[in-house]
mmCIF file with all atom_site columns, C-alpha atoms and ligand atoms in Angstrom:
data_model
loop_
_atom_site.group_PDB
_atom_site.id
_atom_site.type_symbol
_atom_site.label_atom_id
_atom_site.label_alt_id
_atom_site.label_comp_id
_atom_site.label_asym_id
_atom_site.label_entity_id
_atom_site.label_seq_id
_atom_site.pdbx_PDB_ins_code
_atom_site.Cartn_x
_atom_site.Cartn_y
_atom_site.Cartn_z
_atom_site.occupancy
_atom_site.B_iso_or_equiv
_atom_site.pdbx_formal_charge
_atom_site.auth_seq_id
_atom_site.auth_comp_id
_atom_site.auth_asym_id
_atom_site.auth_atom_id
_atom_site.pdbx_PDB_model_num
ATOM   1   C CA  . MET A 1 1   ? 95.601  123.392 98.788  1.00 89.00 ? 1286 MET A CA  1
ATOM   2   C CA  . GLN A 1 2   ? 96.371  119.767 99.960  1.00 98.00 ? 1287 GLN A CA  1
ATOM   3   C CA  . ARG A 1 3   ? 97.322  118.334 103.420 1.00 98.00 ? 1288 ARG A CA  1
ATOM   4   C CA  . THR A 1 4   ? 99.489  115.214 103.940 1.00 98.00 ? 1289 THR A CA  1
ATOM   5   C CA  . LEU A 1 5   ? 100.630 113.329 107.137 1.00 98.00 ? 1290 LEU A CA  1
ATOM   6   C CA  . SER A 1 6   ? 104.504 113.234 107.670 1.00 99.00 ? 1291 SER A CA  1
ATOM   7   C CA  . ILE A 1 7   ? 106.088 111.091 110.202 1.00 99.00 ? 1292 ILE A CA  1
ATOM   8   C CA  . ILE A 1 8   ? 109.798 111.557 111.583 1.00 99.00 ? 1293 ILE A CA  1
ATOM   9   C CA  . LYS A 1 9   ? 110.552 108.068 112.511 1.00 98.00 ? 1294 LYS A CA  1
ATOM   10  C CA  . PRO A 1 10  ? 112.406 106.978 115.572 1.00 98.00 ? 1295 PRO A CA  1
ATOM   11  C CA  . ASP A 1 11  ? 115.703 106.806 113.672 1.00 98.00 ? 1296 ASP A CA  1
ATOM   12  C CA  . GLY A 1 12  ? 115.156 110.263 112.645 1.00 98.00 ? 1297 GLY A CA  1
ATOM   13  C CA  . VAL A 1 13  ? 114.541 111.395 116.130 1.00 99.00 ? 1298 VAL A CA  1
ATOM   14  C CA  . LYS A 1 14  ? 117.359 109.250 117.461 1.00 98.00 ? 1299 LYS A CA  1
ATOM   15  C CA  . LYS A 1 15  ? 119.884 110.892 114.963 1.00 98.00 ? 1300 LYS A CA  1
ATOM   16  C CA  . LYS A 1 16  ? 118.801 114.323 115.885 1.00 98.00 ? 1301 LYS A CA  1
ATOM   17  C CA  . LEU A 1 17  ? 117.413 115.107 112.489 1.00 98.00 ? 1302 LEU A CA  1
ATOM   18  C CA  . ILE A 1 18  ? 113.761 116.838 113.565 1.00 98.00 ? 1303 ILE A CA  1
ATOM   19  C CA  . GLY A 1 19  ? 114.965 120.210 112.712 1.00 98.00 ? 1304 GLY A CA  1
ATOM   20  C CA  . ALA A 1 20  ? 116.911 119.270 109.593 1.00 98.00 ? 1305 ALA A CA  1
ATOM   21  C CA  . VAL A 1 21  ? 113.873 117.330 108.051 1.00 98.00 ? 1306 VAL A CA  1
ATOM   22  C CA  . ILE A 1 22  ? 111.503 120.588 108.976 1.00 98.00 ? 1307 ILE A CA  1
ATOM   23  C CA  . ALA A 1 23  ? 114.028 122.709 107.304 1.00 98.00 ? 1308 ALA A CA  1
ATOM   24  C CA  . VAL A 1 24  ? 113.789 120.558 104.075 1.00 98.00 ? 1309 VAL A CA  1
ATOM   25  C CA  . PHE A 1 25  ? 110.029 121.066 104.306 1.00 98.00 ? 1310 PHE A CA  1
ATOM   26  C CA  . GLU A 1 26  ? 109.978 124.819 105.141 1.00 98.00 ? 1311 GLU A CA  1
ATOM   27  C CA  . GLU A 1 27  ? 112.901 125.655 102.368 1.00 98.00 ? 1312 GLU A CA  1
ATOM   28  C CA  . ALA A 1 28  ? 110.610 123.906 99.906  1.00 98.00 ? 1313 ALA A CA  1
ATOM   29  C CA  . GLY A 1 29  ? 107.667 126.180 100.693 1.00 98.00 ? 1314 GLY A CA  1
ATOM   30  C CA  . VAL A 1 30  ? 105.597 123.170 102.247 1.00 98.00 ? 1315 VAL A CA  1
ATOM   31  C CA  . ARG A 1 31  ? 104.020 124.697 105.501 1.00 98.00 ? 1316 ARG A CA  1
ATOM   32  C CA  . VAL A 1 32  ? 103.826 122.688 108.904 1.00 98.00 ? 1317 VAL A CA  1
ATOM   33  C CA  . ALA A 1 33  ? 100.138 122.984 109.792 1.00 98.00 ? 1318 ALA A CA  1
ATOM   34  C CA  . ALA A 1 34  ? 100.176 120.714 113.040 1.00 98.00 ? 1319 ALA A CA  1
ATOM   35  C CA  . MET A 1 35  ? 102.977 118.970 114.783 1.00 98.00 ? 1320 MET A CA  1
ATOM   36  C CA  . LYS A 1 36  ? 103.390 116.828 117.901 1.00 98.00 ? 1321 LYS A CA  1
ATOM   37  C CA  . MET A 1 37  ? 105.778 114.217 119.285 1.00 98.00 ? 1322 MET A CA  1
ATOM   38  C CA  . LYS A 1 38  ? 104.618 111.050 120.460 1.00 98.00 ? 1323 LYS A CA  1
ATOM   39  C CA  . LYS A 1 39  ? 105.923 107.648 121.433 1.00 98.00 ? 1324 LYS A CA  1
ATOM   40  C CA  . LEU A 1 40  ? 103.292 105.310 119.572 1.00 98.00 ? 1325 LEU A CA  1
ATOM   41  C CA  . SER A 1 41  ? 101.766 102.326 121.527 1.00 98.00 ? 1326 SER A CA  1
ATOM   42  C CA  . ARG A 1 42  ? 101.972 99.004  119.705 1.00 98.00 ? 1327 ARG A CA  1
ATOM   43  C CA  . GLU A 1 43  ? 98.244  99.185  118.897 1.00 98.00 ? 1328 GLU A CA  1
ATOM   44  C CA  . GLU A 1 44  ? 98.659  102.716 117.488 1.00 98.00 ? 1329 GLU A CA  1
ATOM   45  C CA  . ALA A 1 45  ? 101.583 101.634 115.324 1.00 98.00 ? 1330 ALA A CA  1
ATOM   46  C CA  . GLU A 1 46  ? 99.633  98.584  114.136 1.00 98.00 ? 1331 GLU A CA  1
ATOM   47  C CA  . GLY A 1 47  ? 96.443  100.514 113.352 1.00 98.00 ? 1332 GLY A CA  1
ATOM   48  C CA  . PHE A 1 48  ? 98.257  103.065 111.336 1.00 98.00 ? 1333 PHE A CA  1
ATOM   49  C CA  . TYR A 1 49  ? 100.189 100.350 109.159 1.00 98.00 ? 1334 TYR A CA  1
ATOM   50  C CA  . TYR A 1 50  ? 97.170  98.159  108.946 1.00 97.00 ? 1335 TYR A CA  1
ATOM   51  C CA  . VAL A 1 51  ? 97.379  97.973  105.079 1.00 96.00 ? 1336 VAL A CA  1
ATOM   52  C CA  . HIS A 1 52  ? 100.720 96.164  105.402 1.00 97.00 ? 1337 HIS A CA  1
ATOM   53  C CA  . LYS A 1 53  ? 99.500  93.632  107.881 1.00 98.00 ? 1338 LYS A CA  1
ATOM   54  C CA  . GLN A 1 54  ? 100.030 90.712  105.557 1.00 98.00 ? 1339 GLN A CA  1
ATOM   55  C CA  . GLN A 1 55  ? 103.547 91.923  104.657 1.00 98.00 ? 1340 GLN A CA  1
ATOM   56  C CA  . PRO A 1 56  ? 106.608 89.878  105.899 1.00 98.00 ? 1341 PRO A CA  1
ATOM   57  C CA  . PHE A 1 57  ? 108.192 93.122  107.288 1.00 98.00 ? 1342 PHE A CA  1
ATOM   58  C CA  . PHE A 1 58  ? 105.152 94.045  109.325 1.00 98.00 ? 1343 PHE A CA  1
ATOM   59  C CA  . PRO A 1 59  ? 106.160 92.848  112.662 1.00 98.00 ? 1344 PRO A CA  1
ATOM   60  C CA  . GLU A 1 60  ? 109.667 94.427  112.549 1.00 98.00 ? 1345 GLU A CA  1
ATOM   61  C CA  . LEU A 1 61  ? 108.115 97.663  111.114 1.00 98.00 ? 1346 LEU A CA  1
ATOM   62  C CA  . VAL A 1 62  ? 106.020 97.839  114.230 1.00 98.00 ? 1347 VAL A CA  1
ATOM   63  C CA  . GLU A 1 63  ? 108.671 97.010  116.657 1.00 98.00 ? 1348 GLU A CA  1
ATOM   64  C CA  . PHE A 1 64  ? 110.701 99.683  114.931 1.00 98.00 ? 1349 PHE A CA  1
ATOM   65  C CA  . MET A 1 65  ? 107.844 102.405 115.083 1.00 98.00 ? 1350 MET A CA  1
ATOM   66  C CA  . ILE A 1 66  ? 107.561 101.927 118.700 1.00 98.00 ? 1351 ILE A CA  1
ATOM   67  C CA  . SER A 1 67  ? 111.224 101.891 119.588 1.00 98.00 ? 1352 SER A CA  1
ATOM   68  C CA  . GLY A 1 68  ? 111.342 105.545 120.188 1.00 98.00 ? 1353 GLY A CA  1
ATOM   69  C CA  . PRO A 1 69  ? 109.345 108.708 120.044 1.00 98.00 ? 1354 PRO A CA  1
ATOM   70  C CA  . VAL A 1 70  ? 108.221 110.139 116.508 1.00 99.00 ? 1355 VAL A CA  1
ATOM   71  C CA  . VAL A 1 71  ? 107.332 113.347 115.362 1.00 99.00 ? 1356 VAL A CA  1
ATOM   72  C CA  . LEU A 1 72  ? 103.816 113.540 113.614 1.00 99.00 ? 1357 LEU A CA  1
ATOM   73  C CA  . MET A 1 73  ? 103.148 116.607 111.263 1.00 99.00 ? 1358 MET A CA  1
ATOM   74  C CA  . ALA A 1 74  ? 100.217 117.573 109.073 1.00 98.00 ? 1359 ALA A CA  1
ATOM   75  C CA  . LEU A 1 75  ? 101.931 119.490 105.982 1.00 98.00 ? 1360 LEU A CA  1
ATOM   76  C CA  . GLU A 1 76  ? 100.127 121.660 103.787 1.00 98.00 ? 1361 GLU A CA  1
ATOM   77  C CA  . GLY A 1 77  ? 100.524 123.000 100.399 1.00 97.00 ? 1362 GLY A CA  1
ATOM   78  C CA  . ASP A 1 78  ? 99.906  123.004 96.543  1.00 97.00 ? 1363 ASP A CA  1
ATOM   79  C CA  . ASP A 1 79  ? 100.180 119.011 95.579  1.00 98.00 ? 1364 ASP A CA  1
ATOM   80  C CA  . VAL A 1 80  ? 101.864 118.474 98.807  1.00 98.00 ? 1365 VAL A CA  1
ATOM   81  C CA  . ILE A 1 81  ? 101.243 114.649 98.698  1.00 98.00 ? 1366 ILE A CA  1
ATOM   82  C CA  . VAL A 1 82  ? 103.344 114.163 95.769  1.00 98.00 ? 1367 VAL A CA  1
ATOM   83  C CA  . ARG A 1 83  ? 105.829 117.180 96.522  1.00 98.00 ? 1368 ARG A CA  1
ATOM   84  C CA  . ASN A 1 84  ? 106.403 115.361 100.150 1.00 98.00 ? 1369 ASN A CA  1
ATOM   85  C CA  . ARG A 1 85  ? 107.424 112.229 98.545  1.00 98.00 ? 1370 ARG A CA  1
ATOM   86  C CA  . GLU A 1 86  ? 109.621 113.868 96.267  1.00 98.00 ? 1371 GLU A CA  1
ATOM   87  C CA  . LEU A 1 87  ? 111.255 115.526 99.054  1.00 98.00 ? 1372 LEU A CA  1
ATOM   88  C CA  . MET A 1 88  ? 111.449 112.105 100.864 1.00 98.00 ? 1373 MET A CA  1
ATOM   89  C CA  . GLY A 1 89  ? 112.823 109.986 98.106  1.00 98.00 ? 1374 GLY A CA  1
ATOM   90  C CA  . ALA A 1 90  ? 112.314 106.371 97.347  1.00 98.00 ? 1375 ALA A CA  1
ATOM   91  C CA  . THR A 1 91  ? 111.502 103.977 100.283 1.00 97.00 ? 1376 THR A CA  1
ATOM   92  C CA  . ASP A 1 92  ? 114.638 102.165 99.588  1.00 98.00 ? 1377 ASP A CA  1
ATOM   93  C CA  . PRO A 1 93  ? 117.553 104.674 100.302 1.00 98.00 ? 1378 PRO A CA  1
ATOM   94  C CA  . ALA A 1 94  ? 119.822 103.148 97.874  1.00 98.00 ? 1379 ALA A CA  1
ATOM   95  C CA  . LYS A 1 95  ? 117.149 104.107 94.900  1.00 98.00 ? 1380 LYS A CA  1
ATOM   96  C CA  . ALA A 1 96  ? 116.439 107.509 96.245  1.00 98.00 ? 1381 ALA A CA  1
ATOM   97  C CA  . ALA A 1 97  ? 117.253 110.398 94.249  1.00 98.00 ? 1382 ALA A CA  1
ATOM   98  C CA  . PRO A 1 98  ? 120.411 112.382 95.485  1.00 98.00 ? 1383 PRO A CA  1
ATOM   99  C CA  . GLY A 1 99  ? 119.826 115.025 97.767  1.00 97.00 ? 1384 GLY A CA  1
ATOM   100 C CA  . THR A 1 100 ? 116.389 113.735 99.089  1.00 98.00 ? 1385 THR A CA  1
ATOM   101 C CA  . ILE A 1 101 ? 115.833 113.063 102.948 1.00 98.00 ? 1386 ILE A CA  1
ATOM   102 C CA  . ARG A 1 102 ? 116.275 109.243 102.592 1.00 98.00 ? 1387 ARG A CA  1
ATOM   103 C CA  . ALA A 1 103 ? 119.161 109.402 100.200 1.00 98.00 ? 1388 ALA A CA  1
ATOM   104 C CA  . ARG A 1 104 ? 120.917 111.855 102.734 1.00 98.00 ? 1389 ARG A CA  1
ATOM   105 C CA  . TRP A 1 105 ? 119.976 109.982 106.013 1.00 98.00 ? 1390 TRP A CA  1
ATOM   106 C CA  . ALA A 1 106 ? 118.406 106.660 105.849 1.00 98.00 ? 1391 ALA A CA  1
ATOM   107 C CA  . ASP A 1 107 ? 120.065 103.438 106.602 1.00 98.00 ? 1392 ASP A CA  1
ATOM   108 C CA  . SER A 1 108 ? 117.767 100.951 105.060 1.00 98.00 ? 1393 SER A CA  1
ATOM   109 C CA  . LYS A 1 109 ? 114.218 100.335 103.445 1.00 97.00 ? 1394 LYS A CA  1
ATOM   110 C CA  . GLN A 1 110 ? 112.738 99.992  107.199 1.00 98.00 ? 1395 GLN A CA  1
ATOM   111 C CA  . ASN A 1 111 ? 114.878 102.572 108.895 1.00 98.00 ? 1396 ASN A CA  1
ATOM   112 C CA  . ASN A 1 112 ? 114.113 105.397 106.283 1.00 98.00 ? 1397 ASN A CA  1
ATOM   113 C CA  . ILE A 1 113 ? 113.824 108.605 108.490 1.00 98.00 ? 1398 ILE A CA  1
ATOM   114 C CA  . VAL A 1 114 ? 110.164 109.565 107.340 1.00 98.00 ? 1399 VAL A CA  1
ATOM   115 C CA  . HIS A 1 115 ? 106.950 108.573 106.241 1.00 98.00 ? 1400 HIS A CA  1
ATOM   116 C CA  . GLY A 1 116 ? 104.385 110.333 103.892 1.00 98.00 ? 1401 GLY A CA  1
ATOM   117 C CA  . SER A 1 117 ? 100.988 109.743 102.936 1.00 98.00 ? 1402 SER A CA  1
ATOM   118 C CA  . ASP A 1 118 ? 100.860 108.125 99.245  1.00 98.00 ? 1403 ASP A CA  1
ATOM   119 C CA  . SER A 1 119 ? 97.244  109.302 98.241  1.00 98.00 ? 1404 SER A CA  1
ATOM   120 C CA  . VAL A 1 120 ? 94.533  111.762 99.015  1.00 98.00 ? 1405 VAL A CA  1
ATOM   121 C CA  . GLU A 1 121 ? 92.565  108.964 100.659 1.00 98.00 ? 1406 GLU A CA  1
ATOM   122 C CA  . SER A 1 122 ? 95.406  107.640 102.868 1.00 98.00 ? 1407 SER A CA  1
ATOM   123 C CA  . ALA A 1 123 ? 96.238  111.366 103.773 1.00 98.00 ? 1408 ALA A CA  1
ATOM   124 C CA  . ARG A 1 124 ? 93.032  111.830 104.994 1.00 98.00 ? 1409 ARG A CA  1
ATOM   125 C CA  . PHE A 1 125 ? 93.066  108.638 107.054 1.00 98.00 ? 1410 PHE A CA  1
ATOM   126 C CA  . GLU A 1 126 ? 96.398  109.227 108.329 1.00 98.00 ? 1411 GLU A CA  1
ATOM   127 C CA  . ILE A 1 127 ? 95.970  112.890 109.491 1.00 98.00 ? 1412 ILE A CA  1
ATOM   128 C CA  . GLY A 1 128 ? 92.594  111.930 111.168 1.00 98.00 ? 1413 GLY A CA  1
ATOM   129 C CA  . TYR A 1 129 ? 94.363  109.095 112.900 1.00 98.00 ? 1414 TYR A CA  1
ATOM   130 C CA  . PHE A 1 130 ? 96.757  111.536 114.748 1.00 98.00 ? 1415 PHE A CA  1
ATOM   131 C CA  . PHE A 1 131 ? 95.151  114.791 114.582 1.00 98.00 ? 1416 PHE A CA  1
ATOM   132 C CA  . ALA A 1 132 ? 91.813  116.371 115.538 1.00 98.00 ? 1417 ALA A CA  1
ATOM   133 C CA  . GLU A 1 133 ? 90.792  118.941 113.002 1.00 96.00 ? 1418 GLU A CA  1
ATOM   134 C CA  . ILE A 1 134 ? 90.893  121.592 115.801 1.00 98.00 ? 1419 ILE A CA  1
ATOM   135 C CA  . GLU A 1 135 ? 94.822  120.717 116.140 1.00 98.00 ? 1420 GLU A CA  1
ATOM   136 C CA  . ILE A 1 136 ? 95.307  121.738 112.669 1.00 98.00 ? 1421 ILE A CA  1
ATOM   137 C CA  . CYS A 1 137 ? 96.395  125.422 112.072 1.00 97.00 ? 1422 CYS A CA  1
HETATM 138 P P1  . CMP B 2 .   ? 106.617 103.884 105.069 1.00 55.39 ? 1604 CMP B P1  1
HETATM 139 O O1  . CMP B 2 .   ? 106.597 105.108 103.912 1.00 55.39 ? 1604 CMP B O1  1
HETATM 140 O O2  . CMP B 2 .   ? 106.574 104.468 106.392 1.00 55.39 ? 1604 CMP B O2  1
HETATM 141 O O3  . CMP B 2 .   ? 105.493 102.862 104.530 1.00 55.39 ? 1604 CMP B O3  1
HETATM 142 C C1  . CMP B 2 .   ? 105.803 101.421 104.986 1.00 55.39 ? 1604 CMP B C1  1
HETATM 143 C C2  . CMP B 2 .   ? 106.980 101.290 105.664 1.00 55.39 ? 1604 CMP B C2  1
HETATM 144 O O4  . CMP B 2 .   ? 107.158 99.880  105.696 1.00 55.39 ? 1604 CMP B O4  1
HETATM 145 C C3  . CMP B 2 .   ? 108.045 101.871 104.756 1.00 55.39 ? 1604 CMP B C3  1
HETATM 146 O O5  . CMP B 2 .   ? 108.092 103.312 104.942 1.00 55.39 ? 1604 CMP B O5  1
HETATM 147 C C4  . CMP B 2 .   ? 109.219 101.190 105.595 1.00 55.39 ? 1604 CMP B C4  1
HETATM 148 O O6  . CMP B 2 .   ? 109.608 101.820 106.780 1.00 55.39 ? 1604 CMP B O6  1
HETATM 149 C C5  . CMP B 2 .   ? 108.854 99.917  105.589 1.00 55.39 ? 1604 CMP B C5  1
HETATM 150 N N1  . CMP B 2 .   ? 109.117 98.884  104.360 1.00 55.39 ? 1604 CMP B N1  1
HETATM 151 C C6  . CMP B 2 .   ? 108.581 99.040  103.507 1.00 55.39 ? 1604 CMP B C6  1
HETATM 152 N N2  . CMP B 2 .   ? 109.201 98.211  102.489 1.00 55.39 ? 1604 CMP B N2  1
HETATM 153 C C7  . CMP B 2 .   ? 109.851 97.324  103.504 1.00 55.39 ? 1604 CMP B C7  1
HETATM 154 C C8  . CMP B 2 .   ? 110.649 96.234  103.241 1.00 55.39 ? 1604 CMP B C8  1
HETATM 155 N N3  . CMP B 2 .   ? 110.864 95.589  101.942 1.00 55.39 ? 1604 CMP B N3  1
HETATM 156 N N4  . CMP B 2 .   ? 111.786 95.589  104.205 1.00 55.39 ? 1604 CMP B N4  1
HETATM 157 C C9  . CMP B 2 .   ? 111.509 96.285  105.561 1.00 55.39 ? 1604 CMP B C9  1
HETATM 158 N N5  . CMP B 2 .   ? 110.516 97.569  105.613 1.00 55.39 ? 1604 CMP B N5  1
HETATM 159 C C10 . CMP B 2 .   ? 109.966 98.121  104.506 1.00 55.39 ? 1604 CMP B C10 1
#
């Protein structure tokens, strides 16, 4: 059993896709183990994406992530880190496999509806960044 962090980003919330995205996870047999809605502060967004600090898109990414509330979830299931990334599709929606969340609903590499942890180490960091163990069911 593995856990991963999922974020429905401000564009997903604005497009009223919270329910649709959660349905994708639940229909795939992925369990939502923790969930909360939050408007990130600039410091929280910068700290979360610190690995991308040197990237040219970092300032714009931070502005986007604080532009409205996000939905934070800890997902649980067998091999859920890879499975969640399969359900999301590639970062660039133009390259995302048909039927994936990003192929269906994302507008651009930045405005790509969802985030998902990319490794066991980042999942541990990212879940711990937003959730206390006691909040995970
Ligand atoms: P995410 O999976 O949350 O991880 C980092 C985010 O940076 C990514 O999704 C995109 O929202 C954004 N991102 C990655 N590459 C680019 C890019 N080339 N241009 C703009 N934004 C990007």
